[in-house]
Each structure stands twice: as structure tokens, then as C-alpha cells.
Tab-separated table of C-alpha atoms in Angstrom:
chain	number	residue	atom	x	y	z
A	1009	MET	CA	-8.081	-28.667	-4.976
A	1010	ILE	CA	-5.506	-26.197	-6.265
A	1011	LYS	CA	-6.689	-23.541	-3.798
A	1012	TYR	CA	-6.453	-25.934	-0.846
A	1013	THR	CA	-2.961	-27.004	-1.912
A	1014	SER	CA	-1.866	-23.381	-2.183
A	1015	MET	CA	-3.314	-22.563	1.239
A	1016	PHE	CA	-1.574	-25.603	2.751
A	1017	ARG	CA	1.763	-24.493	1.329
A	1018	TYR	CA	1.317	-20.981	2.693
A	1019	ALA	CA	0.204	-22.317	6.080
A	1020	THR	CA	3.329	-24.491	6.180
A	1021	LEU	CA	5.533	-21.509	5.348
A	1022	ALA	CA	3.823	-19.293	7.917
A	1023	SER	CA	4.147	-22.010	10.556
A	1024	ARG	CA	7.857	-22.428	9.838
A	1025	ILE	CA	8.467	-18.681	9.991
A	1026	SER	CA	6.531	-18.483	13.257
A	1027	ARG	CA	8.634	-21.283	14.808
A	1028	GLU	CA	11.841	-19.627	13.673
A	1029	ALA	CA	10.800	-16.126	14.736
A	1030	PRO	CA	12.338	-16.159	18.236
A	1031	ARG	CA	15.793	-17.137	17.011
A	1032	ARG	CA	15.610	-14.794	14.016
A	1033	GLY	CA	14.684	-11.742	16.072
A	1034	LEU	CA	10.988	-11.288	15.154
A	1035	THR	CA	9.543	-9.333	18.086
A	1036	THR	CA	5.781	-9.388	18.592
A	1037	ALA	CA	4.930	-8.559	22.203
A	1038	SER	CA	2.414	-5.707	21.830
A	1039	GLU	CA	4.731	-3.956	19.364
A	1040	PHE	CA	3.058	-1.368	17.131
A	1041	VAL	CA	2.940	-1.798	13.364
A	1042	GLN	CA	1.630	1.022	11.199
A	1043	VAL	CA	-0.558	0.133	8.233
A	1044	ASN	CA	-0.856	2.858	5.602
A	1045	GLU	CA	-3.945	2.610	3.419
A	1046	VAL	CA	-3.405	3.246	-0.308
A	1047	GLY	CA	-6.700	1.990	-1.728
A	1048	ALA	CA	-8.194	5.381	-2.542
A	1049	ARG	CA	-5.241	6.319	-4.741
A	1050	ASP	CA	-3.100	3.368	-5.746
A	1051	GLY	CA	-6.081	1.069	-5.520
A	1052	LEU	CA	-8.281	3.047	-7.911
A	1053	GLN	CA	-5.818	4.571	-10.374
A	1054	ASN	CA	-5.769	1.523	-12.646
A	1055	ILE	CA	-9.556	1.270	-13.046
A	1056	ARG	CA	-10.565	2.430	-16.516
A	1057	THR	CA	-14.175	3.331	-15.789
A	1058	PHE	CA	-14.288	6.603	-13.888
A	1059	VAL	CA	-15.247	6.107	-10.254
A	1060	ASP	CA	-17.724	8.729	-9.087
A	1061	THR	CA	-16.125	11.404	-6.908
A	1062	ASP	CA	-18.720	10.899	-4.177
A	1063	VAL	CA	-17.768	7.224	-3.991
A	1064	LYS	CA	-14.095	8.124	-3.552
A	1065	ILE	CA	-14.946	10.626	-0.839
A	1066	ASN	CA	-17.194	8.155	0.959
A	1067	LEU	CA	-14.448	5.538	0.820
A	1068	ILE	CA	-11.910	7.922	2.361
A	1069	ASN	CA	-14.410	9.018	5.012
A	1070	ARG	CA	-15.107	5.403	5.960
A	1071	LEU	CA	-11.377	4.642	6.128
A	1072	SER	CA	-10.837	7.723	8.299
A	1073	ARG	CA	-12.968	6.125	11.012
A	1074	THR	CA	-11.055	2.834	11.232
A	1075	GLY	CA	-8.043	3.976	13.271
A	1076	LEU	CA	-5.702	4.449	10.305
A	1077	ARG	CA	-2.922	6.974	10.825
A	1078	ASN	CA	-2.069	7.468	7.177
A	1079	ILE	CA	-4.317	7.412	4.087
A	1080	ASP	CA	-3.015	7.876	0.554
A	1081	THR	CA	-5.851	9.904	-0.978
A	1082	THR	CA	-5.126	10.962	-4.549
A	1083	SER	CA	-2.469	12.112	-7.008
A	1084	PHE	CA	-1.488	15.327	-8.762
A	1085	VAL	CA	-0.169	13.467	-11.779
A	1086	SER	CA	-1.479	14.900	-15.045
A	1087	PRO	CA	-5.030	13.674	-15.876
A	1088	LYS	CA	-3.602	12.790	-19.276
A	1089	TRP	CA	-1.722	9.918	-17.644
A	1090	ILE	CA	-4.049	9.052	-14.751
A	1091	PRO	CA	-7.562	10.251	-15.724
A	1092	GLN	CA	-9.088	8.347	-12.810
A	1093	LEU	CA	-7.652	10.892	-10.371
A	1094	ALA	CA	-8.526	14.051	-12.290
A	1095	ASP	CA	-10.932	15.002	-9.479
A	1096	ASN	CA	-8.045	15.336	-6.985
A	1097	ARG	CA	-8.906	18.851	-5.816
A	1098	GLU	CA	-12.587	18.114	-5.344
A	1099	VAL	CA	-11.795	14.980	-3.340
A	1100	LEU	CA	-9.397	16.832	-1.051
A	1101	THR	CA	-11.732	19.786	-0.639
A	1102	ARG	CA	-14.896	17.843	0.156
A	1103	MET	CA	-13.662	14.858	2.159
A	1104	TRP	CA	-13.825	14.788	5.953
A	1105	ARG	CA	-10.415	15.104	7.581
A	1106	ASN	CA	-9.840	13.277	10.811
A	1107	PRO	CA	-7.220	15.289	12.752
A	1108	ALA	CA	-5.592	12.011	13.838
A	1109	VAL	CA	-4.923	10.996	10.207
A	1110	SER	CA	-2.172	12.154	7.877
A	1111	TYR	CA	-3.575	12.402	4.335
A	1112	SER	CA	-0.867	12.025	1.712
A	1113	VAL	CA	-0.881	12.637	-2.033
A	1114	LEU	CA	1.391	11.696	-4.906
A	1115	THR	CA	3.283	14.658	-6.353
A	1116	PRO	CA	5.508	14.012	-9.387
A	1117	ASN	CA	6.917	17.542	-9.611
A	1118	LEU	CA	6.901	21.089	-8.245
A	1119	ARG	CA	3.544	21.890	-9.797
A	1120	GLY	CA	2.043	18.870	-8.078
A	1121	LEU	CA	3.445	19.990	-4.720
A	1122	GLU	CA	2.064	23.497	-5.222
A	1123	SER	CA	-1.384	22.024	-5.839
A	1124	ALA	CA	-1.064	19.851	-2.740
A	1125	LEU	CA	-0.124	22.854	-0.628
A	1126	GLU	CA	-3.145	24.767	-1.909
A	1127	CYS	CA	-5.292	21.880	-0.659
A	1128	GLY	CA	-3.728	21.930	2.796
A	1129	ILE	CA	-1.764	18.687	2.457
A	1130	LYS	CA	1.177	18.174	4.835
A	1131	GLU	CA	2.569	14.909	3.472
A	1132	VAL	CA	3.484	14.066	-0.103
A	1133	GLN	CA	5.158	11.260	-1.990
A	1134	VAL	CA	7.528	11.496	-4.921
A	1135	PHE	CA	8.343	8.399	-6.918
A	1136	THR	CA	10.973	6.749	-9.032
A	1137	ALA	CA	12.074	3.185	-9.774
A	1138	VAL	CA	15.131	0.988	-9.545
A	1139	THR	CA	15.295	0.512	-13.335
A	1140	ASP	CA	15.541	3.112	-16.075
A	1141	SER	CA	13.106	1.187	-18.266
A	1142	PHE	CA	10.295	1.365	-15.744
A	1143	THR	CA	11.073	4.975	-14.865
A	1144	ARG	CA	10.884	5.998	-18.535
A	1145	ASN	CA	7.566	4.216	-18.996
A	1146	ASN	CA	6.163	5.562	-15.740
A	1147	ILE	CA	7.356	9.191	-15.598
A	1148	SER	CA	9.077	9.735	-18.963
A	1149	CYS	CA	12.624	10.150	-17.665
A	1150	ASN	CA	15.505	8.057	-16.391
A	1151	ILE	CA	16.437	7.550	-12.744
A	1152	GLU	CA	18.974	10.377	-12.597
A	1153	GLU	CA	16.537	12.817	-14.173
A	1154	SER	CA	13.846	11.806	-11.693
A	1155	LEU	CA	16.188	12.576	-8.788
A	1156	GLU	CA	16.888	16.015	-10.238
A	1157	ARG	CA	13.142	16.668	-10.311
A	1158	PHE	CA	12.949	15.873	-6.615
A	1159	LYS	CA	15.351	18.624	-5.555
A	1160	PRO	CA	13.044	21.642	-5.961
A	1161	VAL	CA	10.161	19.612	-4.506
A	1162	LEU	CA	12.221	18.851	-1.411
A	1163	GLU	CA	13.287	22.478	-1.052
A	1164	MET	CA	9.718	23.777	-1.212
A	1165	ALA	CA	8.432	20.999	1.034
A	1166	LYS	CA	11.007	21.839	3.674
A	1167	ALA	CA	10.068	25.521	3.513
A	1168	HIS	CA	6.414	24.624	4.165
A	1169	ASP	CA	7.083	21.919	6.780
A	1170	VAL	CA	5.724	19.178	4.512
A	1171	ARG	CA	6.843	15.614	5.065
A	1172	VAL	CA	8.203	13.897	1.937
A	1173	LYS	CA	8.417	10.179	1.362
A	1174	ALA	CA	9.542	8.398	-1.787
A	1175	GLY	CA	8.037	5.438	-3.563
A	1176	LEU	CA	10.712	3.198	-5.046
A	1177	SER	CA	9.197	0.833	-7.607
A	1178	CYS	CA	10.400	-2.571	-8.826
A	1179	VAL	CA	12.605	-3.399	-5.853
A	1180	VAL	CA	12.755	-7.125	-6.664
A	1181	GLY	CA	11.637	-7.302	-10.268
A	1182	CYS	CA	10.874	-5.117	-13.290
A	1183	PRO	CA	8.357	-5.887	-16.084
A	1184	TYR	CA	10.932	-4.725	-18.647
A	1185	GLU	CA	14.320	-5.706	-17.210
A	1186	GLY	CA	13.552	-8.742	-15.058
A	1187	SER	CA	15.231	-9.390	-11.706
A	1188	VAL	CA	16.741	-6.458	-9.828
A	1189	HIS	CA	19.994	-6.696	-7.884
A	1190	PRO	CA	19.493	-5.958	-4.161
A	1191	ASP	CA	22.530	-3.668	-3.993
A	1192	LYS	CA	20.970	-1.378	-6.581
A	1193	VAL	CA	17.918	-0.968	-4.347
A	1194	ALA	CA	20.128	-0.259	-1.345
A	1195	SER	CA	22.286	2.382	-3.012
A	1196	LEU	CA	19.323	4.237	-4.520
A	1197	SER	CA	17.452	4.159	-1.206
A	1198	LYS	CA	20.496	5.641	0.538
A	1199	ARG	CA	20.746	8.406	-2.058
A	1200	LEU	CA	17.107	9.307	-1.530
A	1201	VAL	CA	17.555	9.555	2.231
A	1202	ASP	CA	20.691	11.664	1.765
A	1203	MET	CA	18.607	14.028	-0.369
A	1204	GLY	CA	16.188	14.567	2.510
A	1205	ILE	CA	13.508	11.932	1.922
A	1206	GLN	CA	12.010	10.920	5.263
A	1207	GLU	CA	10.593	7.513	4.360
A	1208	ILE	CA	11.409	5.038	1.591
A	1209	ASN	CA	8.491	2.926	0.382
A	1210	LEU	CA	10.035	-0.167	-1.151
A	1211	ALA	CA	7.507	-1.497	-3.664
A	1212	ASP	CA	7.267	-4.892	-5.296
A	1213	THR	CA	5.271	-3.235	-8.050
A	1214	ILE	CA	4.474	-6.323	-10.101
A	1215	GLY	CA	4.240	-8.793	-7.235
A	1216	VAL	CA	7.013	-11.153	-8.298
A	1217	GLY	CA	8.783	-11.089	-4.952
A	1218	THR	CA	9.150	-14.193	-2.784
A	1219	PRO	CA	10.328	-14.444	0.825
A	1220	GLY	CA	13.763	-15.325	-0.543
A	1221	SER	CA	14.133	-12.375	-2.907
A	1222	VAL	CA	12.621	-9.932	-0.418
A	1223	ASP	CA	14.958	-11.190	2.298
A	1224	ALA	CA	17.972	-10.654	0.038
A	1225	MET	CA	16.797	-7.150	-0.877
A	1226	LEU	CA	16.203	-6.124	2.741
A	1227	LYS	CA	19.531	-7.555	3.870
A	1228	SER	CA	21.259	-5.281	1.388
A	1229	VAL	CA	19.178	-2.201	2.225
A	1230	SER	CA	19.592	-2.702	5.973
A	1231	GLN	CA	23.362	-2.450	5.601
A	1232	LEU	CA	22.896	1.194	4.610
A	1233	LEU	CA	19.642	2.288	6.269
A	1234	PRO	CA	17.835	1.535	9.545
A	1235	PRO	CA	14.399	-0.117	9.294
A	1236	ASN	CA	12.582	2.881	10.795
A	1237	LEU	CA	13.166	4.740	7.500
A	1238	LEU	CA	11.521	1.995	5.453
A	1239	ALA	CA	8.010	0.985	4.471
A	1240	LEU	CA	7.023	-2.009	2.365
A	1241	HIS	CA	4.453	-2.186	-0.443
A	1242	PHE	CA	3.623	-5.629	-1.832
A	1243	HIS	CA	1.359	-6.574	-4.704
A	1244	ASP	CA	-0.135	-10.047	-4.466
A	1245	THR	CA	0.210	-11.170	-8.089
A	1246	TYR	CA	1.703	-14.544	-7.171
A	1247	GLY	CA	0.082	-14.875	-3.730
A	1248	GLN	CA	3.305	-14.041	-1.864
A	1249	ALA	CA	2.403	-10.690	-0.314
A	1250	LEU	CA	1.608	-11.784	3.242
A	1251	ALA	CA	4.632	-14.067	3.406
A	1252	ASN	CA	6.764	-11.167	2.179
A	1253	CYS	CA	5.315	-8.940	4.905
A	1254	VAL	CA	6.465	-11.490	7.487
A	1255	VAL	CA	9.976	-11.236	6.064
A	1256	GLY	CA	9.735	-7.458	6.410
A	1257	LEU	CA	8.719	-7.805	10.059
A	1258	ASP	CA	11.707	-10.098	10.566
A	1259	HIS	CA	13.956	-7.292	9.314
A	1260	GLY	CA	12.432	-4.781	11.720
A	1261	VAL	CA	10.212	-2.928	9.244
A	1262	ARG	CA	7.112	-1.612	10.995
A	1263	ILE	CA	5.297	0.296	8.234
A	1264	PHE	CA	3.350	-1.472	5.495
A	1265	GLU	CA	1.165	-0.174	2.687
A	1266	SER	CA	-1.989	-2.039	1.690
A	1267	SER	CA	-5.405	-1.608	0.069
A	1268	VAL	CA	-8.823	-2.581	1.380
A	1269	SER	CA	-10.318	-5.475	-0.588
A	1270	GLY	CA	-6.961	-5.932	-2.352
A	1271	LEU	CA	-7.513	-3.016	-4.729
A	1272	GLY	CA	-4.664	-2.007	-6.971
A	1273	GLY	CA	-2.476	-2.537	-9.954
A	1274	CYS	CA	-0.191	-0.323	-11.970
A	1275	PRO	CA	-0.991	1.226	-15.378
A	1276	PHE	CA	2.656	0.873	-16.360
A	1277	ALA	CA	3.272	-2.632	-15.020
A	1278	PRO	CA	1.632	-5.251	-17.263
A	1279	GLY	CA	0.229	-8.192	-15.322
A	1280	ALA	CA	0.379	-6.600	-11.874
A	1281	THR	CA	-2.615	-7.373	-9.695
A	1282	GLY	CA	-3.819	-5.718	-6.513
A	1283	ASN	CA	-1.979	-4.820	-3.348
A	1284	VAL	CA	-2.011	-7.013	-0.296
A	1285	ALA	CA	-5.470	-6.618	1.233
A	1286	THR	CA	-5.498	-4.414	4.329
A	1287	GLU	CA	-7.991	-6.717	6.037
A	1288	ASP	CA	-5.744	-9.755	5.526
A	1289	LEU	CA	-2.631	-7.913	6.662
A	1290	VAL	CA	-4.280	-6.588	9.821
A	1291	TYR	CA	-5.748	-10.009	10.660
A	1292	MET	CA	-2.283	-11.552	10.332
A	1293	LEU	CA	-0.596	-8.828	12.393
A	1294	HIS	CA	-3.133	-9.177	15.183
A	1295	GLY	CA	-2.624	-12.936	15.062
A	1296	TYR	CA	1.094	-12.440	15.635
A	1297	GLY	CA	0.352	-10.224	18.639
A	1298	TYR	CA	1.199	-6.863	17.078
A	1299	THR	CA	-0.949	-3.829	17.809
A	1300	THR	CA	-2.186	-1.657	14.942
A	1301	GLY	CA	-4.904	0.510	16.462
A	1302	LEU	CA	-7.151	-0.566	13.595
A	1303	HIS	CA	-10.761	-1.704	13.645
A	1304	LEU	CA	-10.906	-4.766	11.417
A	1305	GLU	CA	-14.689	-4.674	11.073
A	1306	GLY	CA	-14.527	-1.077	9.837
A	1307	LEU	CA	-11.915	-2.004	7.265
A	1308	ILE	CA	-14.046	-4.913	6.086
A	1309	GLU	CA	-17.045	-2.609	5.687
A	1310	ALA	CA	-14.988	-0.066	3.724
A	1311	GLY	CA	-13.597	-2.776	1.458
A	1312	GLU	CA	-17.016	-4.245	0.812
A	1313	TYR	CA	-18.413	-0.770	0.111
A	1314	ILE	CA	-15.917	-0.015	-2.649
A	1315	SER	CA	-16.074	-3.561	-4.058
A	1316	GLN	CA	-19.841	-3.308	-4.482
A	1317	HIS	CA	-19.586	0.092	-6.153
A	1318	LEU	CA	-16.943	-1.199	-8.549
A	1319	GLY	CA	-18.874	-4.384	-9.261
A	1320	ARG	CA	-15.814	-6.475	-8.467
A	1321	VAL	CA	-15.083	-9.452	-6.274
A	1322	ASN	CA	-13.668	-8.548	-2.884
A	1323	MET	CA	-10.140	-9.966	-2.992
A	1324	SER	CA	-9.652	-9.981	0.773
A	1325	ARG	CA	-9.937	-13.508	2.081
A	1326	VAL	CA	-10.550	-12.260	5.603
A	1327	ALA	CA	-13.376	-10.011	4.411
A	1328	THR	CA	-14.877	-12.769	2.278
A	1329	ALA	CA	-14.788	-15.278	5.151
A	1330	THR	CA	-16.139	-12.758	7.669
A	1331	ILE	CA	-19.034	-11.692	5.458
A	1332	ALA	CA	-19.885	-15.315	4.632
A	1333	LYS	CA	-19.889	-16.219	8.327
A	1334	ARG	CA	-22.062	-13.217	9.096
A	1335	LYS	CA	-24.612	-14.318	6.496
A	1336	ARG	CA	-24.502	-17.915	7.704
A	1337	ASP	CA	-25.053	-16.845	11.316
A	1338	SER	CA	-27.906	-14.587	10.237
A	1339	ASN	CA	-29.593	-17.410	8.330
A	1340	THR	CA	-29.196	-19.744	11.293
A	1341	SER	CA	-30.714	-17.123	13.584
A	1342	ASP	CA	-33.646	-16.590	11.230
A	1343	LYS	CA	-34.347	-20.331	11.109
A	1344	THR	CA	-34.233	-20.559	14.892
A	1345	VAL	CA	-36.681	-17.675	15.244
A	1346	GLY	CA	-38.964	-19.246	12.658
A	1347	GLN	CA	-38.976	-22.588	14.476
A	1348	GLY	CA	-39.749	-20.874	17.763
A	1349	ALA	CA	-42.742	-19.123	16.232
A	1350	HIS	CA	-44.302	-22.516	15.471
């Protein structure tokens, strides 16, 4: 009963947003929305049991055939901190690269960028947070020190024609400091762009955001930056991720990060659950009339593949419903054939 009540509340919210969309400026007519897949990196980094390298490569290869334009593949963070991604070089060397896909990696420092360059990567992501507490726990420095680390990375990236985006964690709430003021997110985002960052990924790292808090944050950020410089990254800890994505669309954001089967979490954010499921996000976007260039069935297959290998429940509701329907239809077909044979 609780699940049905929750779904009813969300359906009511979605319906209200849909009715208000025309007067609030939410454009949908065949407009393109880019979905960046982060399951292979952000989705796996929090899993304690080491995932076989072949499984990671197969996941990326499957995702590369779904129409995605951007896939977050791995990280050059020290294996001491993220042992799950210690096979970064092998993954990048052995995986199939679709020329239509940009494969990005996380690079915390100059050494990480050098490693990425050696692997032929042309897009990297640096990262910091809106609070000093989270930044210290995540990368062992405060915000100002993290920005200083970015400078040589940006210089080298520019020299090698590498695109740099920045992940900005805890944009609505921090596990150590609580609520975050929207203006703090806006000012730090502006500083990052002024430094030469080409895309700001605003992340609700612990999934505490609601349509109200996300709206307030984006209102503040949009006073300083245009939406084409922004991407949104929502965890679904409290079941608000899709509703928050709708708020992002309302503010003109057209890039969203997600993970197949709702993979994800953060080693340094206690209580954070997975990212918004790519399958659910794409289903919703297509329902609104947006184009994504993505093959939903392929995404469902990729999500089910990694879920089975991890021995975990597929957290995508769209995937779960689709697979259940497929099995039901197959059983019905088998019964019909059996009856005909008599």
C-alpha cells in the first residue's frame, strides 16, 4: 500500500508539472536532451566486491551501442581510495570505442590527466564540492585547495585539446553540514566556469533534493550562468530524482547524468543510494516528447546484464516492468502454442 501511495503522489506531482509546463516555459516539441551514462564509473565505484574487468568492459561495450553520446568509463583516483577502479588502464585499453561516443574519465589531479592522455581520452572531469567538510572527506583538501589543483590540469588539458567538465557535489545538501545555500552553489559554479571549465555537473550527491530545493538552487545558478553550461546529476535516495529532473528541464537544462539499473552511491556520502535510472529517465523524456537518440531496449538489456552479474535487484522501474511484461507475454504465447498442439 505504501508503494501505491508513493506512486500516486508522484503521479499527481508529475501531472501538475505537466499542466503548468506551458506557462512556465517547459519546451518539449522534439527538443533534444542529452543523457550521459555514469554507471560504469559512478555506478560501480561504491561496490566493495571487485567487479571483473571483463564485466566492466562488456557493460561499456553494450552501452556504446545504445545511442549514448557520452559514457563515464572509469577514474584515475588512487586505488587506495577507490580500489574498484584500479583496472582503469586495462578497461580503457581493451574496450570498444564507438567513434560517435565521448568517453570521459575522472581525473583528480595532473597525474590523473597524464594517465588519461596516455589512454587516448579527450574528455575528463575534475571534482569538488560546495562544502569544505565533504571536500575534505572526499579529496583530502578544502574547496580553495581543490580549485588550485585544477589550474595545472586545465592548462595541460587546453594544450592537448581535452574537454574539461567539473563535478560539483552536494548542491542541495551535505551529509556533514546539512542544507546548502543556493547562492553558494551559484558563486562556486561561476568561479569554475571563469577558470575554464566547460560544463558544470551539479550533483545532489546524497539524494536529499526535492523539486522545491532544486528549483531554488537552479534559480540562483541561472542568474550567473546559462543552462547550456549545466548538467544535473540526481541520486534517488528519497525517490525525488525524476521529479527533480523535470525541474531541471523547466530551467532549460538539457544534459542529465544517470546510471543503468539505478547503479550508484558515494563512498564518502553515508546513506546515499543509486543514481536516477537511465531507463526511467529516458522513458520519461520520451513521454514528454523530447528526443534523446537512445534505444531504450538496449539500455534495459545493459542494465539487466550488470544487475545479474552483481547479483542485485534492478532498481529501474521501467526495466523491471518491461522485463516482467516480456516474460508474461512469452508465457501467454507458450500456452497458446501448447493449446493449439492439442
